[in-house]
PDB file of C-alpha atoms in Angstrom:
ATOM      1  CA  MET A   1      -2.271  -1.985  16.916  1.00 48.00           C
ATOM      2  CA  GLN A   2       0.340  -4.397  15.630  1.00 51.00           C
ATOM      3  CA  ASP A   3      -1.031  -7.936  15.523  1.00 59.00           C
ATOM      4  CA  PRO A   4       1.727 -10.191  16.926  1.00 56.00           C
ATOM      5  CA  ALA A   5       0.890 -12.692  14.191  1.00 56.00           C
ATOM      6  CA  ILE A   6       1.988 -10.193  11.530  1.00 70.00           C
ATOM      7  CA  ASP A   7       4.239  -7.607  13.165  1.00 92.00           C
ATOM      8  CA  ILE A   8       5.336  -5.428  10.240  1.00 98.00           C
ATOM      9  CA  GLY A   9       7.192  -2.903  12.369  1.00 97.00           C
ATOM     10  CA  THR A  10       6.758   0.842  12.348  1.00 98.00           C
ATOM     11  CA  TYR A  11       8.458   1.615   9.036  1.00 98.00           C
ATOM     12  CA  GLY A  12       8.158  -0.028   5.653  1.00 98.00           C
ATOM     13  CA  ILE A  13       8.730   0.677   1.981  1.00 98.00           C
ATOM     14  CA  TRP A  14       5.992   0.867  -0.658  1.00 98.00           C
ATOM     15  CA  THR A  15       7.312   0.507  -4.197  1.00 98.00           C
ATOM     16  CA  GLY A  16       6.236  -0.298  -7.714  1.00 96.00           C
ATOM     17  CA  ALA A  17       9.840  -0.033  -8.924  1.00 96.00           C
ATOM     18  CA  LEU A  18      10.448  -3.753  -8.429  1.00 97.00           C
ATOM     19  CA  ASP A  19       8.057  -4.470 -11.305  1.00 95.00           C
ATOM     20  CA  ALA A  20      10.543  -2.802 -13.648  1.00 92.00           C
ATOM     21  CA  GLN A  21      13.435  -5.016 -12.522  1.00 95.00           C
ATOM     22  CA  PRO A  22      14.418  -8.590 -13.380  1.00 96.00           C
ATOM     23  CA  SER A  23      13.214 -10.912 -10.636  1.00 97.00           C
ATOM     24  CA  ALA A  24      16.751 -11.572  -9.396  1.00 97.00           C
ATOM     25  CA  VAL A  25      17.418  -7.840  -9.029  1.00 98.00           C
ATOM     26  CA  ALA A  26      14.088  -7.335  -7.259  1.00 98.00           C
ATOM     27  CA  GLY A  27      14.974 -10.102  -4.817  1.00 98.00           C
ATOM     28  CA  GLU A  28      18.357  -8.550  -4.103  1.00 98.00           C
ATOM     29  CA  ALA A  29      16.691  -5.181  -3.475  1.00 98.00           C
ATOM     30  CA  VAL A  30      14.287  -6.683  -0.933  1.00 98.00           C
ATOM     31  CA  ALA A  31      17.156  -8.505   0.775  1.00 98.00           C
ATOM     32  CA  GLU A  32      18.860  -5.120   1.076  1.00 98.00           C
ATOM     33  CA  LEU A  33      15.711  -3.558   2.555  1.00 98.00           C
ATOM     34  CA  GLU A  34      15.768  -6.358   5.102  1.00 98.00           C
ATOM     35  CA  GLU A  35      19.375  -5.600   6.021  1.00 98.00           C
ATOM     36  CA  LEU A  36      18.526  -1.903   6.277  1.00 98.00           C
ATOM     37  CA  GLY A  37      15.973  -2.753   8.946  1.00 98.00           C
ATOM     38  CA  PHE A  38      12.622  -1.995   7.290  1.00 98.00           C
ATOM     39  CA  GLY A  39       9.806  -4.131   8.637  1.00 98.00           C
ATOM     40  CA  ALA A  40       7.914  -4.678   5.399  1.00 98.00           C
ATOM     41  CA  VAL A  41       7.953  -4.080   1.678  1.00 98.00           C
ATOM     42  CA  TRP A  42       4.633  -3.350  -0.034  1.00 98.00           C
ATOM     43  CA  ILE A  43       4.077  -4.273  -3.687  1.00 98.00           C
ATOM     44  CA  PRO A  44       1.157  -3.341  -5.984  1.00 96.00           C
ATOM     45  CA  GLU A  45      -1.016  -5.095  -8.510  1.00 91.00           C
ATOM     46  CA  THR A  46      -1.881  -3.139 -11.638  1.00 82.00           C
ATOM     47  CA  VAL A  47      -0.998  -4.528 -15.068  1.00 73.00           C
ATOM     48  CA  PHE A  48       2.481  -5.819 -14.267  1.00 85.00           C
ATOM     49  CA  ARG A  49       3.509  -8.827 -12.173  1.00 94.00           C
ATOM     50  CA  GLU A  50       1.074 -11.268 -10.602  1.00 96.00           C
ATOM     51  CA  PRO A  51       1.277 -10.225  -6.942  1.00 97.00           C
ATOM     52  CA  PHE A  52       1.186 -13.605  -5.207  1.00 98.00           C
ATOM     53  CA  VAL A  53       3.898 -15.036  -7.459  1.00 98.00           C
ATOM     54  CA  HIS A  54       5.906 -11.840  -7.023  1.00 98.00           C
ATOM     55  CA  ALA A  55       5.507 -12.008  -3.242  1.00 98.00           C
ATOM     56  CA  ALA A  56       6.687 -15.629  -3.208  1.00 98.00           C
ATOM     57  CA  LEU A  57       9.841 -14.720  -5.133  1.00 98.00           C
ATOM     58  CA  LEU A  58      10.609 -11.823  -2.792  1.00 98.00           C
ATOM     59  CA  LEU A  59       9.972 -13.904   0.322  1.00 98.00           C
ATOM     60  CA  GLN A  60      12.254 -16.625  -1.018  1.00 98.00           C
ATOM     61  CA  ALA A  61      14.995 -14.062  -1.655  1.00 98.00           C
ATOM     62  CA  SER A  62      14.905 -12.777   1.934  1.00 98.00           C
ATOM     63  CA  ARG A  63      14.779 -14.200   5.455  1.00 97.00           C
ATOM     64  CA  ARG A  64      12.881 -11.943   7.842  1.00 97.00           C
ATOM     65  CA  ILE A  65      11.238  -8.981   6.134  1.00 98.00           C
ATOM     66  CA  LYS A  66       7.476  -9.116   5.654  1.00 98.00           C
ATOM     67  CA  VAL A  67       5.997  -8.805   2.177  1.00 98.00           C
ATOM     68  CA  ALA A  68       2.612  -7.102   1.891  1.00 98.00           C
ATOM     69  CA  THR A  69       0.434  -6.429  -1.125  1.00 98.00           C
ATOM     70  CA  GLY A  70      -0.754  -2.876  -1.651  1.00 97.00           C
ATOM     71  CA  ILE A  71      -3.058  -4.143  -3.007  1.00 95.00           C
ATOM     72  CA  VAL A  72      -4.325  -7.371  -4.542  1.00 96.00           C
ATOM     73  CA  ASN A  73      -7.291  -6.557  -6.778  1.00 93.00           C
ATOM     74  CA  ARG A  74     -10.233  -8.707  -5.658  1.00 92.00           C
ATOM     75  CA  TYR A  75     -11.551  -8.798  -9.230  1.00 90.00           C
ATOM     76  CA  GLY A  76      -8.379 -10.561 -10.382  1.00 89.00           C
ATOM     77  CA  ARG A  77      -9.267 -13.935  -8.866  1.00 94.00           C
ATOM     78  CA  ASP A  78     -12.182 -15.620  -7.134  1.00 96.00           C
ATOM     79  CA  PRO A  79     -12.322 -15.843  -3.320  1.00 97.00           C
ATOM     80  CA  LEU A  80     -11.240 -19.482  -3.214  1.00 97.00           C
ATOM     81  CA  ALA A  81      -8.150 -18.758  -5.290  1.00 97.00           C
ATOM     82  CA  CYS A  82      -7.315 -15.663  -3.228  1.00 98.00           C
ATOM     83  CA  ASN A  83      -7.660 -17.550   0.047  1.00 98.00           C
ATOM     84  CA  ALA A  84      -5.590 -20.462  -1.270  1.00 97.00           C
ATOM     85  CA  ALA A  85      -2.799 -18.136  -2.380  1.00 97.00           C
ATOM     86  CA  MET A  86      -2.788 -16.325   0.977  1.00 98.00           C
ATOM     87  CA  GLN A  87      -2.777 -19.586   2.941  1.00 97.00           C
ATOM     88  CA  THR A  88      -0.077 -21.135   0.746  1.00 97.00           C
ATOM     89  CA  LEU A  89       2.284 -18.199   1.250  1.00 97.00           C
ATOM     90  CA  ASN A  90       1.599 -18.079   4.967  1.00 97.00           C
ATOM     91  CA  GLU A  91       2.334 -21.799   5.325  1.00 96.00           C
ATOM     92  CA  ALA A  92       5.557 -21.525   3.333  1.00 97.00           C
ATOM     93  CA  PHE A  93       6.691 -18.306   5.060  1.00 97.00           C
ATOM     94  CA  PRO A  94       4.950 -18.261   8.459  1.00 96.00           C
ATOM     95  CA  GLY A  95       3.911 -14.776   9.547  1.00 96.00           C
ATOM     96  CA  ARG A  96       5.810 -13.057   6.736  1.00 97.00           C
ATOM     97  CA  PHE A  97       3.035 -12.417   4.211  1.00 98.00           C
ATOM     98  CA  LEU A  98       0.298  -9.831   4.683  1.00 98.00           C
ATOM     99  CA  LEU A  99      -2.499  -9.771   2.134  1.00 98.00           C
ATOM    100  CA  GLY A 100      -3.630  -6.263   1.305  1.00 98.00           C
ATOM    101  CA  LEU A 101      -6.923  -6.663  -0.554  1.00 98.00           C
ATOM    102  CA  GLY A 102      -8.934  -3.987  -2.311  1.00 95.00           C
ATOM    103  CA  VAL A 103     -11.479  -3.086  -4.955  1.00 88.00           C
ATOM    104  CA  SER A 104      -8.918  -1.261  -7.135  1.00 62.00           C
ATOM    105  CA  HIS A 105     -10.402   1.284  -9.581  1.00 54.00           C
ATOM    106  CA  GLU A 106     -13.120   1.237 -12.185  1.00 56.00           C
ATOM    107  CA  HIS A 107     -10.801   1.803 -15.150  1.00 62.00           C
ATOM    108  CA  LEU A 108      -8.594  -1.151 -14.139  1.00 58.00           C
ATOM    109  CA  VAL A 109     -11.584  -3.389 -13.440  1.00 50.00           C
ATOM    110  CA  SER A 110     -14.124  -2.431 -16.122  1.00 52.00           C
ATOM    111  CA  TRP A 111     -11.826  -1.409 -18.960  1.00 52.00           C
ATOM    112  CA  VAL A 112      -8.811  -3.647 -18.427  1.00 57.00           C
ATOM    113  CA  ARG A 113     -10.307  -6.758 -16.792  1.00 58.00           C
ATOM    114  CA  LYS A 114     -13.847  -6.443 -18.241  1.00 56.00           C
ATOM    115  CA  HIS A 115     -15.562  -7.026 -14.878  1.00 59.00           C
ATOM    116  CA  ASP A 116     -18.592  -5.328 -13.363  1.00 69.00           C
ATOM    117  CA  TYR A 117     -17.540  -2.576 -10.920  1.00 61.00           C
ATOM    118  CA  SER A 118     -21.035  -1.427 -10.010  1.00 73.00           C
ATOM    119  CA  LYS A 119     -21.043  -2.540  -6.341  1.00 86.00           C
ATOM    120  CA  PRO A 120     -17.524  -2.306  -4.925  1.00 89.00           C
ATOM    121  CA  TYR A 121     -18.522  -2.198  -1.233  1.00 95.00           C
ATOM    122  CA  SER A 122     -21.232  -4.876  -1.160  1.00 95.00           C
ATOM    123  CA  GLY A 123     -19.114  -6.953  -3.512  1.00 94.00           C
ATOM    124  CA  MET A 124     -16.229  -6.784  -1.045  1.00 97.00           C
ATOM    125  CA  VAL A 125     -18.516  -7.919   1.782  1.00 98.00           C
ATOM    126  CA  GLU A 126     -19.606 -10.912  -0.292  1.00 97.00           C
ATOM    127  CA  TYR A 127     -16.000 -11.625  -1.260  1.00 97.00           C
ATOM    128  CA  LEU A 128     -14.858 -11.667   2.388  1.00 98.00           C
ATOM    129  CA  ASP A 129     -17.782 -13.956   3.248  1.00 98.00           C
ATOM    130  CA  ALA A 130     -16.726 -16.334   0.490  1.00 98.00           C
ATOM    131  CA  MET A 131     -13.060 -16.243   1.525  1.00 98.00           C
ATOM    132  CA  ALA A 132     -14.049 -17.120   5.082  1.00 97.00           C
ATOM    133  CA  LYS A 133     -15.981 -20.165   3.826  1.00 97.00           C
ATOM    134  CA  ALA A 134     -13.405 -21.260   1.236  1.00 95.00           C
ATOM    135  CA  ARG A 135     -11.979 -24.735   1.741  1.00 91.00           C
ATOM    136  CA  PHE A 136      -8.222 -25.194   1.842  1.00 92.00           C
ATOM    137  CA  PHE A 137      -7.019 -28.791   2.175  1.00 86.00           C
ATOM    138  CA  ALA A 138      -3.266 -28.180   2.341  1.00 85.00           C
ATOM    139  CA  PRO A 139      -1.433 -27.509   5.638  1.00 86.00           C
ATOM    140  CA  THR A 140      -2.088 -24.037   7.024  1.00 85.00           C
ATOM    141  CA  GLY A 141       0.527 -21.839   8.606  1.00 85.00           C
ATOM    142  CA  ASP A 142       1.060 -20.918  12.222  1.00 91.00           C
ATOM    143  CA  PRO A 143       0.461 -18.053  13.004  1.00 94.00           C
ATOM    144  CA  PRO A 144      -2.766 -17.735  10.991  1.00 95.00           C
ATOM    145  CA  ALA A 145      -2.775 -15.811   7.725  1.00 96.00           C
ATOM    146  CA  ARG A 146      -3.654 -12.131   7.998  1.00 97.00           C
ATOM    147  CA  MET A 147      -5.150  -9.544   5.643  1.00 98.00           C
ATOM    148  CA  VAL A 148      -5.935  -5.828   5.580  1.00 98.00           C
ATOM    149  CA  LEU A 149      -8.252  -3.878   3.300  1.00 98.00           C
ATOM    150  CA  ALA A 150      -7.490  -0.901   1.097  1.00 98.00           C
ATOM    151  CA  ALA A 151      -9.847   1.593   2.715  1.00 98.00           C
ATOM    152  CA  LEU A 152     -10.521   5.320   2.438  1.00 98.00           C
ATOM    153  CA  GLY A 153     -14.179   6.038   3.198  1.00 97.00           C
ATOM    154  CA  PRO A 154     -15.946   5.330   6.493  1.00 98.00           C
ATOM    155  CA  ARG A 155     -17.816   2.198   5.384  1.00 98.00           C
ATOM    156  CA  MET A 156     -14.722   0.443   4.071  1.00 98.00           C
ATOM    157  CA  LEU A 157     -12.684   1.538   7.094  1.00 98.00           C
ATOM    158  CA  ARG A 158     -15.283   0.051   9.435  1.00 98.00           C
ATOM    159  CA  LEU A 159     -15.395  -3.129   7.356  1.00 98.00           C
ATOM    160  CA  ALA A 160     -11.599  -3.379   7.532  1.00 98.00           C
ATOM    161  CA  ALA A 161     -11.686  -3.121  11.324  1.00 98.00           C
ATOM    162  CA  GLU A 162     -14.565  -5.566  11.710  1.00 98.00           C
ATOM    163  CA  ARG A 163     -13.555  -8.260   9.215  1.00 98.00           C
ATOM    164  CA  THR A 164      -9.759  -8.067   8.835  1.00 98.00           C
ATOM    165  CA  ALA A 165      -6.626  -7.082  10.753  1.00 98.00           C
ATOM    166  CA  GLY A 166      -7.019  -3.457   9.650  1.00 98.00           C
ATOM    167  CA  ALA A 167      -6.616  -1.001   6.798  1.00 98.00           C
ATOM    168  CA  HIS A 168      -4.060   0.173   4.269  1.00 98.00           C
ATOM    169  CA  PRO A 169      -4.973   3.741   3.220  1.00 98.00           C
ATOM    170  CA  TYR A 170      -3.089   5.050   0.181  1.00 98.00           C
ATOM    171  CA  PHE A 171      -2.682   8.595  -1.188  1.00 98.00           C
ATOM    172  CA  VAL A 172      -3.737  10.279   2.033  1.00 98.00           C
ATOM    173  CA  PRO A 173      -2.485  13.113   4.274  1.00 98.00           C
ATOM    174  CA  PRO A 174      -2.166  12.760   8.068  1.00 98.00           C
ATOM    175  CA  GLU A 175      -5.607  14.353   8.459  1.00 98.00           C
ATOM    176  CA  HIS A 176      -7.089  11.214   6.949  1.00 98.00           C
ATOM    177  CA  THR A 177      -5.033   9.017   9.240  1.00 98.00           C
ATOM    178  CA  ALA A 178      -6.647  10.673  12.258  1.00 98.00           C
ATOM    179  CA  ILE A 179     -10.103  10.093  10.735  1.00 98.00           C
ATOM    180  CA  ALA A 180      -9.266   6.475   9.943  1.00 98.00           C
ATOM    181  CA  ARG A 181      -8.103   5.809  13.490  1.00 98.00           C
ATOM    182  CA  ALA A 182     -11.215   7.395  14.975  1.00 98.00           C
ATOM    183  CA  THR A 183     -13.416   5.393  12.591  1.00 98.00           C
ATOM    184  CA  MET A 184     -11.746   2.013  13.135  1.00 98.00           C
ATOM    185  CA  GLY A 185     -11.070   2.284  16.851  1.00 98.00           C
ATOM    186  CA  PRO A 186      -7.826   1.645  18.716  1.00 97.00           C
ATOM    187  CA  GLU A 187      -7.268  -2.051  17.982  1.00 97.00           C
ATOM    188  CA  ALA A 188      -7.200  -2.292  14.172  1.00 98.00           C
ATOM    189  CA  LEU A 189      -3.890  -2.167  12.337  1.00 98.00           C
ATOM    190  CA  LEU A 190      -3.499   1.104  10.425  1.00 98.00           C
ATOM    191  CA  ALA A 191      -0.744   0.857   7.796  1.00 98.00           C
ATOM    192  CA  VAL A 192      -0.532   4.108   5.817  1.00 98.00           C
ATOM    193  CA  GLU A 193       1.355   4.857   2.602  1.00 98.00           C
ATOM    194  CA  GLN A 194       3.309   8.126   2.302  1.00 98.00           C
ATOM    195  CA  MET A 195       4.908   9.464  -0.900  1.00 98.00           C
ATOM    196  CA  VAL A 196       8.169  11.408  -0.585  1.00 98.00           C
ATOM    197  CA  VAL A 197      10.412  13.313  -2.998  1.00 98.00           C
ATOM    198  CA  LEU A 198      13.933  13.937  -1.731  1.00 98.00           C
ATOM    199  CA  ASP A 199      14.411  17.230  -3.557  1.00 98.00           C
ATOM    200  CA  THR A 200      14.579  20.650  -1.892  1.00 98.00           C
ATOM    201  CA  ASP A 201      13.744  22.685  -5.003  1.00 98.00           C
ATOM    202  CA  PRO A 202       9.994  23.479  -4.902  1.00 98.00           C
ATOM    203  CA  SER A 203       9.577  23.570  -8.679  1.00 98.00           C
ATOM    204  CA  SER A 204      11.306  20.294  -9.549  1.00 98.00           C
ATOM    205  CA  ALA A 205      10.037  18.496  -6.439  1.00 98.00           C
ATOM    206  CA  ARG A 206       6.421  19.359  -7.192  1.00 98.00           C
ATOM    207  CA  ALA A 207       6.935  18.444 -10.846  1.00 98.00           C
ATOM    208  CA  THR A 208       8.073  14.972  -9.795  1.00 98.00           C
ATOM    209  CA  ALA A 209       5.162  14.701  -7.384  1.00 98.00           C
ATOM    210  CA  ARG A 210       2.627  15.720 -10.034  1.00 98.00           C
ATOM    211  CA  ARG A 211       3.978  13.206 -12.521  1.00 97.00           C
ATOM    212  CA  HIS A 212       3.325  10.395 -10.040  1.00 97.00           C
ATOM    213  CA  MET A 213       0.013  11.858  -8.829  1.00 97.00           C
ATOM    214  CA  GLU A 214      -1.461  12.273 -12.308  1.00 95.00           C
ATOM    215  CA  ALA A 215      -3.119   8.865 -12.585  1.00 92.00           C
ATOM    216  CA  TYR A 216      -4.485   8.988  -9.050  1.00 95.00           C
ATOM    217  CA  LEU A 217      -6.107  12.390  -9.593  1.00 96.00           C
ATOM    218  CA  LYS A 218      -8.177  10.802 -12.368  1.00 92.00           C
ATOM    219  CA  ALA A 219      -9.475   8.015 -10.101  1.00 92.00           C
ATOM    220  CA  PRO A 220     -12.818   8.754  -8.393  1.00 91.00           C
ATOM    221  CA  ASN A 221     -11.934   6.663  -5.329  1.00 92.00           C
ATOM    222  CA  TYR A 222      -9.141   9.111  -4.546  1.00 96.00           C
ATOM    223  CA  THR A 223     -10.781  12.332  -5.688  1.00 96.00           C
ATOM    224  CA  ASN A 224     -13.923  11.536  -3.673  1.00 95.00           C
ATOM    225  CA  ASN A 225     -11.779  10.972  -0.611  1.00 97.00           C
ATOM    226  CA  LEU A 226      -9.923  14.236  -1.208  1.00 98.00           C
ATOM    227  CA  ALA A 227     -13.273  16.021  -1.479  1.00 97.00           C
ATOM    228  CA  ARG A 228     -14.224  14.679   1.948  1.00 97.00           C
ATOM    229  CA  LEU A 229     -10.992  16.221   3.231  1.00 98.00           C
ATOM    230  CA  GLY A 230     -11.799  19.634   1.728  1.00 98.00           C
ATOM    231  CA  TYR A 231      -9.971  19.486  -1.615  1.00 97.00           C
ATOM    232  CA  GLY A 232     -12.479  20.524  -4.249  1.00 94.00           C
ATOM    233  CA  PRO A 233     -12.462  20.068  -8.028  1.00 96.00           C
ATOM    234  CA  ASP A 234     -10.357  23.193  -8.625  1.00 96.00           C
ATOM    235  CA  GLU A 235      -7.568  21.841  -6.414  1.00 97.00           C
ATOM    236  CA  VAL A 236      -7.630  18.410  -8.053  1.00 97.00           C
ATOM    237  CA  ALA A 237      -7.564  19.753 -11.644  1.00 96.00           C
ATOM    238  CA  ASP A 238      -4.447  20.380 -13.735  1.00 94.00           C
ATOM    239  CA  GLY A 239      -2.098  18.214 -11.722  1.00 95.00           C
ATOM    240  CA  GLY A 240      -3.295  19.431  -8.350  1.00 98.00           C
ATOM    241  CA  SER A 241      -2.868  22.685  -6.488  1.00 98.00           C
ATOM    242  CA  ASP A 242       0.336  23.318  -4.582  1.00 98.00           C
ATOM    243  CA  ARG A 243      -1.641  22.853  -1.369  1.00 98.00           C
ATOM    244  CA  LEU A 244      -2.840  19.429  -2.472  1.00 98.00           C
ATOM    245  CA  VAL A 245       0.560  18.339  -3.781  1.00 98.00           C
ATOM    246  CA  ASP A 246       2.205  19.376  -0.528  1.00 98.00           C
ATOM    247  CA  ALA A 247      -0.449  17.548   1.505  1.00 98.00           C
ATOM    248  CA  ILE A 248      -0.028  14.253  -0.356  1.00 98.00           C
ATOM    249  CA  VAL A 249       3.707  14.270  -1.106  1.00 98.00           C
ATOM    250  CA  ALA A 250       6.351  15.176   1.456  1.00 98.00           C
ATOM    251  CA  TRP A 251       9.176  16.825  -0.456  1.00 98.00           C
ATOM    252  CA  GLY A 252      12.445  18.364   0.682  1.00 98.00           C
ATOM    253  CA  THR A 253      15.132  16.854   2.881  1.00 98.00           C
ATOM    254  CA  VAL A 254      15.075  13.469   4.526  1.00 98.00           C
ATOM    255  CA  ASP A 255      14.166  15.239   7.759  1.00 98.00           C
ATOM    256  CA  ASP A 256      11.189  16.846   6.000  1.00 98.00           C
ATOM    257  CA  ALA A 257      10.044  13.409   4.840  1.00 98.00           C
ATOM    258  CA  LEU A 258      10.403  11.909   8.283  1.00 98.00           C
ATOM    259  CA  ARG A 259       8.435  14.732   9.874  1.00 98.00           C
ATOM    260  CA  ARG A 260       5.520  13.754   7.624  1.00 98.00           C
ATOM    261  CA  VAL A 261       5.946  10.099   8.554  1.00 98.00           C
ATOM    262  CA  GLN A 262       5.878  11.082  12.220  1.00 98.00           C
ATOM    263  CA  ALA A 263       2.730  13.136  11.608  1.00 98.00           C
ATOM    264  CA  HIS A 264       0.967   9.948  10.479  1.00 98.00           C
ATOM    265  CA  LEU A 265       2.206   8.102  13.554  1.00 98.00           C
ATOM    266  CA  ASP A 266       1.074  10.939  15.795  1.00 98.00           C
ATOM    267  CA  ALA A 267      -2.341  10.803  14.085  1.00 98.00           C
ATOM    268  CA  GLY A 268      -2.761   7.125  14.923  1.00 98.00           C
ATOM    269  CA  ALA A 269      -0.910   5.072  12.298  1.00 98.00           C
ATOM    270  CA  ASP A 270       0.816   1.897  13.498  1.00 98.00           C
ATOM    271  CA  HIS A 271       2.954   1.553  10.381  1.00 98.00           C
ATOM    272  CA  VAL A 272       3.966   3.950   7.606  1.00 98.00           C
ATOM    273  CA  CYS A 273       5.220   2.560   4.294  1.00 98.00           C
ATOM    274  CA  ILE A 274       7.302   5.176   2.513  1.00 98.00           C
ATOM    275  CA  GLN A 275       7.120   5.448  -1.272  1.00 98.00           C
ATOM    276  CA  VAL A 276      10.115   7.257  -2.766  1.00 98.00           C
ATOM    277  CA  LEU A 277       9.228   9.124  -5.962  1.00 98.00           C
ATOM    278  CA  HIS A 278      11.831   9.967  -8.598  1.00 97.00           C
ATOM    279  CA  PRO A 279      11.729  11.835 -11.930  1.00 96.00           C
ATOM    280  CA  ASP A 280      12.556   8.513 -13.608  1.00 94.00           C
ATOM    281  CA  MET A 281       9.546   6.366 -12.741  1.00 86.00           C
ATOM    282  CA  ALA A 282      11.560   3.147 -13.314  1.00 86.00           C
ATOM    283  CA  HIS A 283      14.304   4.257 -10.912  1.00 94.00           C
ATOM    284  CA  LEU A 284      15.117   1.714  -8.199  1.00 97.00           C
ATOM    285  CA  PRO A 285      15.661   4.008  -5.193  1.00 98.00           C
ATOM    286  CA  LEU A 286      18.329   2.045  -3.340  1.00 98.00           C
ATOM    287  CA  PRO A 287      20.345   5.179  -2.415  1.00 97.00           C
ATOM    288  CA  GLU A 288      17.225   6.883  -1.065  1.00 98.00           C
ATOM    289  CA  TRP A 289      16.199   3.780   0.912  1.00 98.00           C
ATOM    290  CA  ASN A 290      19.678   3.699   2.461  1.00 98.00           C
ATOM    291  CA  GLU A 291      19.432   7.376   3.359  1.00 98.00           C
ATOM    292  CA  LEU A 292      16.006   6.921   4.947  1.00 98.00           C
ATOM    293  CA  ALA A 293      17.127   3.891   6.938  1.00 98.00           C
ATOM    294  CA  GLY A 294      20.080   5.819   8.299  1.00 97.00           C
ATOM    295  CA  ALA A 295      17.944   8.779   9.304  1.00 97.00           C
ATOM    296  CA  LEU A 296      15.424   6.485  10.974  1.00 97.00           C
ATOM    297  CA  GLY A 297      18.180   4.697  12.879  1.00 96.00           C
ATOM    298  CA  LEU A 298      17.137   1.320  11.478  1.00 95.00           C
ATOM    299  CA  ARG A 299      20.559  -0.043  10.587  1.00 71.00           C
ATOM    300  CA  ALA A 300      21.938  -2.569  13.057  1.00 51.00           C
TER     301      ALA A 300
END
């Protein structure tokens, strides 16, 4: 259910391509997404831009569109700092910032950041407790700041519904969306990411999909979730089976992509953020975003 305090609309864009652009170009791209009618733009945190600073720049460059993080890595800052950043952005841009918070992945936490990843779930519970108690002496925004959790498995989905506005599942087929909705109940916000390749040739489309899926198929958080959905080790190996690729990435025409988006909505999603994949991973997909907006009827 859309929380009126952070109504992100039905359709959004998820993209890491803005990290590869100068800040001014990234701001112009988000302003264009706003004019196209998308409700939100989702940005990641990996080893590129600091997400709160990046969000502030994108919010400043636009007027109405919401900026959401998909996701902020909780190991990147302590709970007080995370809460302060969330509250600061919400005060400066009331109701326009949505904090997506998650545990990230062991290789990014243990190897890159040198933190202990041994208890991701209980650590998240403690982190949320600490955020709730964190003091913030500057003015707070109205409406209140909102957050969602990156969640795949049942425990994290339930935690997302109980402690935050909802969940942001990533790298999932519509079958997972139905499970997430049943697990969280009808009230929690369910904002799902969907990868698309606008290419009708099966060979080249799947090649593009596999190039983008490669890193995720090495991450236990995702492979464990795929196993729960019936995709065993043989289907995850060697870039993924055709069945797995086709389940995760909607390829073909714009209409094919939108049918997959609708499948998530039919399964219980409130919001679907579309991630356009391209053979050039640094490609800024402005033409594709325009095409999607037109097909969705978002343009004013």
